[in-house]
Amino acid sequence: MTVPALPVLYSFRRCPYAMRARLALAHAGLACELREINLRNKPQALLEASPKGTVPVLVLQDGRVIEQSLEIMLHALQSKDPDGWLAPTQGTLDDMLALIGRNDSFFKQALDRCKYPERYTAEAVNQAQTDALTWLADLDAQLAESGYLFGMNPSLADMALRPFVRQFARIDEAQWAEQPWPHLQDWLQRWIDSALFAEIMETYPGWIPGTTGPAFSTDSVESD
């Protein structure tokens, strides 16, 4: 078997889990071969690497496979963490992981039901809207003191949550703008306006099996 020149990242640009993985890889400057895939036509190489068939998936040069977005973030940041995302000025790594875990369970479920109301009962959608608004109001309150979730600087938690909050904001942008969450709205917009966001949202062609995808994240990109 030919060893790839770079680790291989299977990704999908609009997936919030893939976005958070790209964020950490770009910030750390950990170069990889990007394989942008179509989730409706998953390549066999992805399924062989990770039978779960979801993205992101990072295949390292020694054959190890990292299948979870948060684990990819930690892998990248443990290699290089120029702005100290793993060492917040308030709280601990465990505190951040607890908030991320709540985001990935409680808020992600509410987000999906708000995005795709036709798939759920009216009761479930109404509850999801209530849950989402409560979660986002709590984040706004947490951001009020310093502008970030865990102190004065961007952290792992900020970067792991922002792609999901962005998805909620895009459901109804006019309604988002009217919400009484100035700290949360500013926190999201600063990220959207950053060089790091521009880096991860660059559009790449879909990967064609048997070819080498483009190199991604060859230089460390600063936080917002």
Backbone as a ProteinNet text record, in pm:
[ID]
protein_1_A
[PRIMARY]
MTVPALPVLYSFRRCPYAMRARLALAHAGLACELREINLRNKPQALLEASPKGTVPVLVLQDGRVIEQSLEIMLHALQSKDPDGWLAPTQGTLDDMLALIGRNDSFFKQALDRCKYPERYTAEAVNQAQTDALTWLADLDAQLAESGYLFGMNPSLADMALRPFVRQFARIDEAQWAEQPWPHLQDWLQRWIDSALFAEIMETYPGWIPGTTGPAFSTDSVESD
[TERTIARY]
84.6	0	88.7	52.4	126.3	89.9	191.3	166.7	138.7	26.9	-3.3	99.5	121.8	219.2	174.9	44.9	-12.1	-123.8	-159.5	-282.5	-400.2	-501.8	-617.3	-738	-800.4	-920.6	-1040	-1133.2	-1260.8	-1352.6	-1409.3	-1480.6	-1599	-1683.7	-1795.7	-1812	-1796.9	-1781.4	-1891.4	-2014.1	-2124.5	-2158	-2090.9	-2118.3	-2050.8	-2124.3	-2061.1	-1952.4	-1966.3	-1862.2	-1735	-1751.2	-1635	-1573.9	-1656.8	-1607	-1518.4	-1561.8	-1479.7	-1346.2	-1347.3	-1221.1	-1128.5	-1184	-1103	-1046.5	-1127	-1080.6	-951.8	-953.1	-837	-716.4	-739.5	-629.7	-567.9	-653.6	-602.8	-529.2	-583.5	-519.7	-383.6	-377.6	-251.8	-153.4	-202.1	-114.8	-77.2	-167.8	-142.6	-193.9	-102.1	-139.3	-200	-296.4	-357.1	-406.8	-434.2	-498.4	-648.6	-714.8	-858.4	-936.4	-1025.6	-1115.1	-1258.4	-1306.6	-1442.4	-1537.9	-1632.6	-1716.4	-1861.8	-1936	-2080.9	-2143.5	-2214.1	-2268.9	-2376.7	-2430.6	-2531.3	-2467.7	-2338.2	-2266.6	-2128.9	-2126.8	-2004	-1904.3	-1781	-1681.2	-1645.9	-1610.2	-1574.7	-1455.3	-1362.7	-1243.7	-1281.6	-1382.2	-1429	-1489.2	-1573.2	-1639.9	-1541.1	-1434.7	-1332.7	-1254.6	-1231.8	-1159.8	-1247.6	-1375.6	-1468.6	-1608	-1646.2	-1776.2	-1896	-1881	-1994.1	-2037	-1946.3	-1982.7	-2018.1	-1975.5	-1999.5	-1866.7	-1874.5	-1753.7	-1755.1	-1634.7	-1504.7	-1441.3	-1349.3	-1264.6	-1121.5	-1028.4	-887.9	-810.4	-746.2	-664	-517.9	-449	-310.2	-218.7	-95.9	-3.6	35	21.1	51.7	-69.5	-180	-299.6	-403.1	-368.5	-466.8	-578	-698.4	-815.9	-877.2	-900.1	-969	-1105.5	-1209.6	-1343.4	-1434.8	-1394.2	-1480.6	-1419.8	-1505.3	-1456.6	-1380.5	-1431.5	-1364.1	-1227.2	-1215.9	-1087	-988.2	-1039.4	-952.4	-902	-990.6	-949.4	-839	-858.8	-759.8	-627.7	-635.5	-514.5	-435.7	-504.2	-436.6	-376.6	-454	-409.8	-301.6	-300.5	-192.5	-60.6	-71	48	99.5	5	41.8	-80.9	-65.8	-177.9	-130.3	-108.7	-41.8	-115.7	-248.8	-324.8	-381.7	-337.1	-376.1	-523.4	-579.5	-720.5	-745	-644	-661.4	-634.2	-591.7	-556.8	-629.2	-759.2	-835.9	-793.8	-819.7	-784.7	-884	-997.6	-1093.5	-1140.6	-1161.3	-1207.5	-1096.9	-1135.6	-1040.6	-1080.9	-992.2	-1024.8	-1148.2	-1158.5	-1275.7	-1403.8	-1396.1	-1513	-1554.9	-1456.9	-1487.4	-1547.2	-1490.6	-1541.8	-1684.6	-1717.6	-1854.2	-1950.8	-1913.4	-2000.6	-2015.5	-1906.3	-1912.5	-2001.8	-1990.8	-2075.7	-2222.6	-2255.4	-2394.7	-2441.4	-2352.9	-2384.8	-2415.4	-2331	-2342	-2460.5	-2518.7	-2636.4	-2760.6	-2770.6	-2890.5	-2916.9	-2816.7	-2841.4	-2848.9	-2765.4	-2768.5	-2904.3	-2964	-3097.7	-3199.5	-3193.5	-3285.3	-3261.1	-3135.2	-3099.7	-3157.2	-3141.8	-3193	-3344.1	-3414.3	-3560	-3605.4	-3525.7	-3557.2	-3526.9	-3422.1	-3384.2	-3478.1	-3525.7	-3606.3	-3739.8	-3823.5	-3947.2	-4043.1	-4031.7	-4121.5	-4095.9	-3984.2	-3950.1	-4002	-4056.5	-4092.9	-4235	-4286.9	-4419.5	-4413.8	-4527.8	-4534.1	-4491.6	-4528.8	-4490.5	-4338.6	-4275.6	-4130.2	-4060.3	-4112.6	-4052.1	-4067.7	-4183	-4203.9	-4108.8	-4091.9	-3999.4	-3856.3	-3820.8	-3685.8	-3659.4	-3758.4	-3740	-3717.3	-3793.5	-3775.1	-3636.6	-3595.4	-3464.3	-3351.9	-3364	-3260.2	-3248.2	-3360	-3357.6	-3296.8	-3329	-3272.7	-3121.5	-3077.6	-2934.2	-2858.6	-2911.9	-2843.2	-2842.9	-2950.8	-2953.1	-2848.7	-2832.1	-2729.5	-2588.8	-2566.2	-2436.2	-2412.2	-2514.7	-2500.9	-2459.2	-2521.6	-2486.7	-2343.7	-2300	-2163.8	-2060.3	-2098.6	-2007.7	-2002.1	-2095.8	-2111.4	-1987.3	-1917.8	-1806.4	-1684.4	-1648.7	-1521	-1529.3	-1644.3	-1656.6	-1623.7	-1571.3	-1545.3	-1601.6	-1612.7	-1681.7	-1601	-1469	-1384.9	-1268.5	-1302.3	-1198.6	-1182.1	-1062.1	-1035.5	-996.9	-977	-927.1	-1011.2	-1005.7	-1074.5	-1021.2	-1110	-1072.3	-1131.7	-1097.6	-1155.3	-1306.9	-1366.7	-1511.9	-1571.1	-1511.9	-1561.9	-1563.6	-1453.6	-1440.8	-1524	-1546.3	-1628.1	-1776.2	-1819.6	-1961.5	-2002.5	-1912.9	-1951.2	-2015.9	-1967.3	-2034.3	-2180.8	-2215.3	-2352.6	-2440.8	-2386.8	-2462.7	-2484.8	-2385.2	-2400.7	-2514.2	-2524.5	-2634	-2769.7	-2780.8	-2907.6	-2934.6	-2833.5	-2851.5	-2898.1	-2856.6	-2890.3	-3031.1	-3096.9	-3234.5	-3325.3	-3314.6	-3393.8	-3306.8	-3232.4	-3134.2	-3199.1	-3317.4	-3386.5	-3426.3	-3476.6	-3514	-3390.7	-3282.1	-3157.1	-3113.8	-3120.7	-3076.6	-3161.5	-3284.9	-3376.5	-3366.6	-3292.5	-3285	-3203	-3237.4	-3166.2	-3038.8	-2949.8	-2826.5	-2706.7	-2678.7	-2571.7	-2434.3	-2406.6	-2274.4	-2258.1	-2361.3	-2358.3	-2350.9	-2428	-2426.9	-2291	-2230.2	-2097.1	-1992	-2000.4	-1908.2	-1912.3	-2032.1	-2045	-1992.5	-2026.9	-1988.4	-1837.8	-1772.9	-1626.4	-1561.5	-1615.3	-1560.8	-1586.6	-1707.8	-1742.5	-1654.6	-1615.3	-1531.2	-1381.7	-1344.5	-1203.2	-1137.7	-1004.5	-927.1	-940.7	-956.6	-969.9	-1098.9	-1207.6	-1333.4	-1319.3	-1257.6	-1238	-1157.3	-1056.8	-973.4	-1053.6	-1136.8	-1207.1	-1325.4	-1374.6	-1492	-1456.6	-1327.3	-1289.2	-1354	-1401.3	-1469.1	-1368	-1377.7	-1291.3	-1376.3	-1320.9	-1397.5	-1419.8	-1525.8	-1551.6	-1439.5	-1405.9	-1296.6	-1336.8	-1248.6	-1268.5	-1182.2	-1243.3	-1163.6	-1052	-936.6	-820.6	-731.3	-776.5	-695	-649.8	-555.6	-508.7	-581.1	-640.8	-710.7	-613.6	-663.1	-576	-523	-409.1	-354.4	-434.8	-461.2	-537	-455.1	-457.8	-401.1	-249.9	-178	-32.8	36	-35.8	19	-78.5	-26.1	-110	-188.9	-319.6	-405.8	-450.3	-433.5	-462.8	-612.1	-645.3	-782.9	-834.1	-967	-1024.7	-988.2
-119.1	0	124.9	223.3	348	435.2	482.6	572	711.8	774.8	909.2	1010.7	1113.2	1215.4	1294.3	1305.3	1380.6	1299.6	1330.4	1273	1309.2	1226.6	1247.4	1285.9	1398.3	1443.7	1431.2	1344.9	1338	1441.6	1527.8	1642.8	1678.9	1764.8	1821.6	1963.7	2059.4	2199.7	2251.7	2210.8	2270.4	2195.3	2085.9	2009.6	2078.3	2110.4	2179.2	2096.8	1964.9	1880.8	1889.3	1887.2	1900.1	2039.2	2140.3	2276.7	2290.2	2229.3	2243.4	2170.5	2058.5	1989	2073.8	2132.9	2219.1	2336.6	2392	2504.7	2471.5	2358.8	2322.1	2289.1	2220.7	2186.7	2312.4	2407.4	2532	2613.7	2619.7	2697.5	2638.3	2506.8	2440.5	2435.4	2461.9	2449.8	2306.2	2214	2072.1	2037.2	2024.8	2003.5	1865.8	1858.8	1730.1	1736.3	1619.4	1609.8	1614.1	1711.8	1729.4	1653.2	1568.5	1498	1540.5	1635.7	1687.2	1587.1	1537.1	1428.7	1470.9	1392.2	1406.2	1305.8	1354.2	1264.4	1172.3	1205.9	1118.7	1012.1	1024.6	926.6	906	840	827.2	735.1	777.3	693.8	571.7	464.9	341.8	361.3	447	470.1	526.6	613	666.1	555.5	472.9	366.2	261	238.3	143.5	200.5	331.1	393.6	404.2	432.7	455.9	409.7	289.4	236.2	320	407.8	491.4	584.9	616.7	689.8	835.6	894.9	1037	1110.5	1242.7	1324	1412.3	1455.3	1434.9	1303.3	1258.5	1143.5	1181.8	1164.5	1193.1	1062.5	1030	909.2	952.2	912	951.4	866.8	911.4	843.3	704.5	680.7	546.9	454.4	502.2	419.8	439.1	507.2	531.7	621.2	597.5	671.9	744.7	874.2	953.8	989	939.1	944.2	1051.1	1114.7	1213.5	1352.8	1450	1585.7	1642.3	1619.5	1672.5	1607.6	1479.3	1411.3	1464.6	1500.6	1561.3	1696.6	1774.5	1903.3	1884.7	1790.9	1768.2	1719.3	1631.3	1581.7	1697.9	1787.8	1900.5	1994.7	2026.6	2125.4	2070.7	1941.1	1882.2	1883.8	1895.2	1909.8	2053.6	2148.8	2290.3	2371.2	2456	2535	2678.4	2753.7	2884	2986.7	2978.5	3076.5	3018.3	2899.5	2842.8	2805	2747.1	2705.6	2601.7	2521.1	2416.5	2467.1	2591.6	2646.5	2779.5	2777.1	2901.7	2982.2	3112.5	3197.8	3184.2	3124.2	3089.4	2946.2	2871.9	2734.8	2641	2518.5	2412.1	2341.7	2256.2	2174.7	2089.2	2033.2	1952.8	2036.2	2160	2248.6	2269.7	2291.1	2311.6	2186.3	2071.8	1946.8	1920.3	1958.7	1940.7	2028.3	2152.2	2241.1	2190.1	2145.1	2091.2	1967.5	1881.4	1763	1798.7	1902.4	1947.8	2005.9	2078.2	2130.5	2016.8	1915.6	1808	1716	1722.4	1639.7	1727.1	1808.4	1888.9	1988.9	2072.4	2175.9	2119.4	2022.4	1966.5	1903.9	1838.3	1781.1	1891.8	1997.1	2108.5	2175.8	2193.5	2256.2	2178.8	2048.2	1967.4	1981.6	1986.7	1996.5	2135.8	2236.6	2371	2385.3	2319.3	2327.8	2248.9	2135.5	2046.2	2015.9	2116.4	2095.1	1995.7	1980.3	1887.8	1742	1713.3	1575.4	1534.8	1631	1604.9	1652.2	1611.3	1655.8	1802.7	1868.7	2008.9	2024.9	1928.6	1934.3	1928.4	1838	1824.3	1951	2011.3	2132.9	2248.9	2262.1	2369.3	2355.1	2231.6	2208.9	2239.9	2202.9	2229.1	2378.9	2453.9	2599	2658.5	2611.2	2657.5	2620.5	2496.8	2450.8	2531.9	2556.9	2630.6	2773	2838.4	2976	2983	2886.1	2882.1	2863.2	2769.5	2742	2865	2930.2	3044.5	3164.1	3182.5	3289.3	3264	3138.6	3104.1	3132.1	3101.8	3133	3283	3359.9	3505.1	3555.9	3501.9	3542.7	3504.2	3386.8	3342.1	3429	3482.7	3565.9	3710	3749.3	3890.4	3949	3869.7	3923.5	3955.4	3864.7	3881.8	3870.3	3829.4	3815.2	3677.3	3590.7	3451.4	3361.5	3233.5	3144.1	3113.5	3112.5	3076.6	3174.1	3299.1	3397	3498.8	3554.5	3669.8	3634.4	3506.4	3466.2	3352.6	3333.7	3219.7	3088.9	2992.5	2862.9	2751.1	2630.4	2512.4	2519.5	2562.3	2566.7	2665.1	2783	2880.5	2820.4	2757.8	2707.8	2581.9	2504	2383.8	2417.6	2529.1	2564.2	2656.4	2739.8	2841.5	2784.3	2674.7	2623.9	2586.8	2544.8	2505.3	2627.8	2727.2	2851.2	2918.6	2913.8	2970.8	2902.9	2772.6	2704	2751.6	2771.1	2821.9	2962.1	3047.9	3184.9	3188.5	3092.9	3091.4	3038.7	2980.7	2932.9	3048.6	3157.5	3278.5	3395.9	3453.6	3555.1	3682.7	3716	3834.9	3814.2	3695.6	3665.9	3662.2	3607	3603.6	3745.1	3837.6	3974.5	4045.2	4000.3	4065.7	4011.1	3902.8	3841.5	3928.2	3927.1	4009.9	3943.4	3909.5	3839.6	3914.4	4036.2	4114.8	4050.2	3985.2	3924.4	3803	3724	3605.1	3645.2	3744.2	3788.8	3844.8	3921.5	3976.8	3866.5	3771.6	3656.7	3577.9	3556.7	3482.4	3564.9	3692.8	3775.9	3796	3811.2	3824.5	3703.9	3587.4	3465.1	3461.5	3497	3495.6	3593.3	3701.8	3802.9	3770.1	3659.7	3629.8	3560.3	3568.8	3497.6	3347.1	3302.4	3159.4	3104.7	3179.4	3136.8	3131.6	3234.5	3236.5	3115.6	3077.5	2962.4	2833.5	2810.5	2682.3	2676	2792.9	2794.2	2805.3	2800.6	2797.9	2677.1	2697.2	2590.7	2506	2375.3	2281.2	2190.9	2144.6	2052.1	1919.3	1851.8	1719.5	1623.8	1539.3	1445.1	1334	1303.7	1193.2	1076.9	963.3	848.5	814.5	783.1	751.4	871	988.5	1107.8	1160.3	1254.1	1317.4	1450	1466.9	1591.3	1704.4	1829.2	1944	1944.2	2006.4	2025.1	2131.5	2105.6	2199.5	2235.6	2363.4	2409.3	2384.7	2456.6	2440.9	2542.4	2646.5	2746.9	2771.2	2797.1	2825.2	2953.7	2949.5	3066.5	3114	3242.9	3297.7	3297.2	3293.7	3305.3	3445.4	3462.3	3594.3	3679.8
0	0	0	-83.4	-89.4	29.7	98.9	212	159.4	197.5	147.1	195.1	113.1	149	271.2	290.1	402.2	466.5	590.7	645.5	554.3	553.5	466.6	551.4	515.8	584.3	490.6	528.3	457.4	520.9	437	490.9	401.9	456	381.5	433	347.1	384.6	476	456.7	531.9	660.9	687.4	809	928.1	1036.3	1149.2	1217.1	1216.3	1274.2	1190.1	1057.9	970.2	981.3	998.9	1012.7	1135.7	1247.7	1369.3	1354	1282.1	1257.5	1170.6	1066.1	979.8	1058.2	1149.2	1229.6	1304.3	1372.9	1452.7	1364.1	1254.2	1164.2	1103.7	1064.3	1006.2	1110.7	1230.4	1336.7	1374.2	1378	1413.4	1296.9	1176.1	1060.4	1030.7	1063.7	1040.3	900.6	807.6	668.8	648.5	556.6	522.1	377.8	324.9	194	216.9	157.6	178.1	71	117.2	26.1	57.2	-21.5	-5.8	-69.1	11.1	-38.8	-49.3	-125.5	-137.1	-40.8	60	161.4	104.6	-11.6	-74	-162.6	-185.7	-268	-206.5	-91.4	-13.8	-82.7	-97.2	-163.9	-78.8	-145	-76.9	15.6	-24.3	59.2	194.6	198.8	326.5	411.3	350.7	425.2	474	399.4	443.9	562.7	560.2	671.5	795	773	884.3	842.7	881.2	838.5	881.1	979.2	1019.5	906.6	816.3	696.1	716	826.4	847.4	850.1	836.3	837.7	961.5	1002.6	940.6	982.3	900.7	932.1	893.1	984.5	956.6	959.1	846.9	836.2	840.7	946.4	963.4	876	860	769.5	818.1	949.1	999.6	996.3	938.2	923.4	1031.9	1138.9	1244.1	1191.3	1241.4	1195.6	1315.2	1298.4	1400.4	1343.7	1408.2	1349.4	1407.8	1515.7	1580.3	1567.5	1541.9	1517.8	1637	1756.1	1873.7	1892.3	1863.3	1873.3	1769.3	1652	1550.7	1600.4	1661.4	1716.5	1820.7	1911.5	2016.9	1958.5	1859.5	1793.8	1733.9	1664.3	1600.4	1703.8	1806.4	1905.3	1997	2017.2	2096.8	2019	1886.6	1803.7	1806.1	1794.5	1795.7	1833.8	1932.3	1983.3	2005.6	1897.8	1909.9	1994.6	2000.8	2078.9	2207.7	2244	2371.5	2383.1	2279.5	2285.1	2394.2	2424.3	2525.8	2667.9	2679.6	2811.7	2831.4	2856.6	2868.7	2990.7	2985.7	3098.5	3213.1	3188.3	3292.9	3269.7	3376.4	3362.2	3318.4	3292.4	3258.7	3130.6	3083.5	2967	2993.9	3112.9	3146.1	3142.2	3186.5	3179.6	3034.3	2948.9	2807.5	2745.7	2777.1	2720.6	2766.5	2888.5	2937.6	2859.5	2833	2755.2	2612	2553.5	2417.2	2412.5	2513.6	2518.5	2525.1	2601.2	2609.7	2476.8	2410.7	2277.8	2180.5	2183.1	2084.6	2109.7	2225.9	2255.5	2263.4	2366.4	2389.2	2275.9	2245	2144.7	2003.8	1971.3	1834.9	1805.5	1900.9	1878.5	1852.9	1934.3	1914.2	1779.3	1743.8	1616.6	1499.1	1498.3	1387.9	1374	1485.4	1480.7	1437.7	1470.2	1422.8	1272.9	1225.1	1083.9	994.2	1042	958.8	1028.1	1049.8	1126.6	1061.4	931	861.3	897.6	959.9	995.8	1134.2	1208.2	1347.5	1375.8	1489.6	1530.4	1572.5	1568.5	1609.3	1754.6	1837.9	1978.4	1994.3	1918.2	1926.2	1877.2	1772.9	1718.5	1816.3	1875.7	1973.3	2091.9	2138.5	2249.3	2207.5	2084.8	2034.4	2026	1982.5	1974.5	2113.1	2209.9	2347.3	2398.5	2374	2419.8	2355.3	2225.6	2154.6	2206.9	2226.1	2275.3	2415.9	2498.7	2633.9	2628.7	2547	2533.1	2484.3	2382.4	2323.9	2418.8	2493.2	2593.3	2701.5	2739.8	2839.3	2785.7	2657.5	2598.6	2596.4	2563.2	2562.2	2699.6	2802.5	2939.3	2974	2927.3	2956.3	2884.7	2770.1	2692.1	2740.4	2824.7	2860.9	2927.5	3008.1	3086.5	3002.5	2911.7	2842.4	2690.7	2638	2493.4	2441.8	2529	2493.8	2603.1	2574	2666.6	2791.7	2779.9	2894.2	2908.1	2932.1	2957.8	2847.8	2839.8	2754.7	2611.3	2582.5	2450.9	2393.4	2262.4	2201.2	2259	2271.2	2327.4	2243.2	2281.2	2217.1	2216.2	2326.1	2335.2	2235.1	2223.1	2126.2	1985.5	1949.6	1813.2	1788.6	1891.7	1875.2	1865.2	1927.4	1928.1	1814	1767.5	1669.1	1542.5	1485.1	1364.9	1387.1	1506.2	1536.4	1558.3	1627.2	1645.8	1511	1424.4	1290.2	1215.3	1227.7	1159.1	1210.3	1340.5	1393.7	1339.8	1339.4	1292.1	1147.2	1067	925.1	897.1	996.1	974.6	939.3	1014.5	990.8	1033.8	938.7	973.2	1027.1	978.8	1030.4	1176.3	1206.8	1344.7	1434.7	1384.1	1460.8	1498.3	1402.8	1426.5	1531	1548.8	1642	1784.5	1802.9	1935.2	2032.5	2161.2	2259.5	2310	2214.4	2248.6	2190.6	2233.8	2169.5	2180.7	2292.4	2310.6	2219.5	2208.9	2123	1975.8	1937.1	1797.8	1759.1	1848.6	1821.3	1815.4	1907.8	1912.8	1783.4	1730	1604.6	1487.9	1484.1	1369.9	1363.6	1478	1478.3	1412.2	1440.9	1381.1	1231	1189.2	1046.7	969	1034.4	968.3	973.7	1036.7	1059.9	941.3	938.6	836.7	853.9	977	1003.5	941.9	954	892.9	741	682.8	538	491.9	571.3	536	532.8	634.7	640.7	545.3	501.6	414.1	266.3	235.7	94.8	27.4	-93.1	-166.2	-242.8	-224.6	-294.9	-383.8	-494.1	-579	-508.5	-545.4	-490.4	-524.6	-428.9	-449.7	-544.8	-638.4	-733.5	-687.5	-650.7	-605.4	-703.5	-647	-729.2	-755.4	-715.8	-734	-597.3	-598.8	-476.5	-457.9	-341.2	-313.2	-286.1	-283	-258.3	-116	-96.8	37.1	109.4	237.2	319.5	442	478.9	604.9	612.6	527.9	529.3	620.2	660.1	751.2	864.3	982.2	1097.7	1073.9	1103.6	1085.7	1222.9	1249.8	1380.9	1410.5	1539.3	1583.9	1554.8	1567.7	1553	1674
[MASK]
++++++++++++++++++++++++++++++++++++++++++++++++++++++++++++++++++++++++++++++++++++++++++++++++++++++++++++++++++++++++++++++++++++++++++++++++++++++++++++++++++++++++++++++++++++++++++++++++++++++++++++++++++++++++++++++++

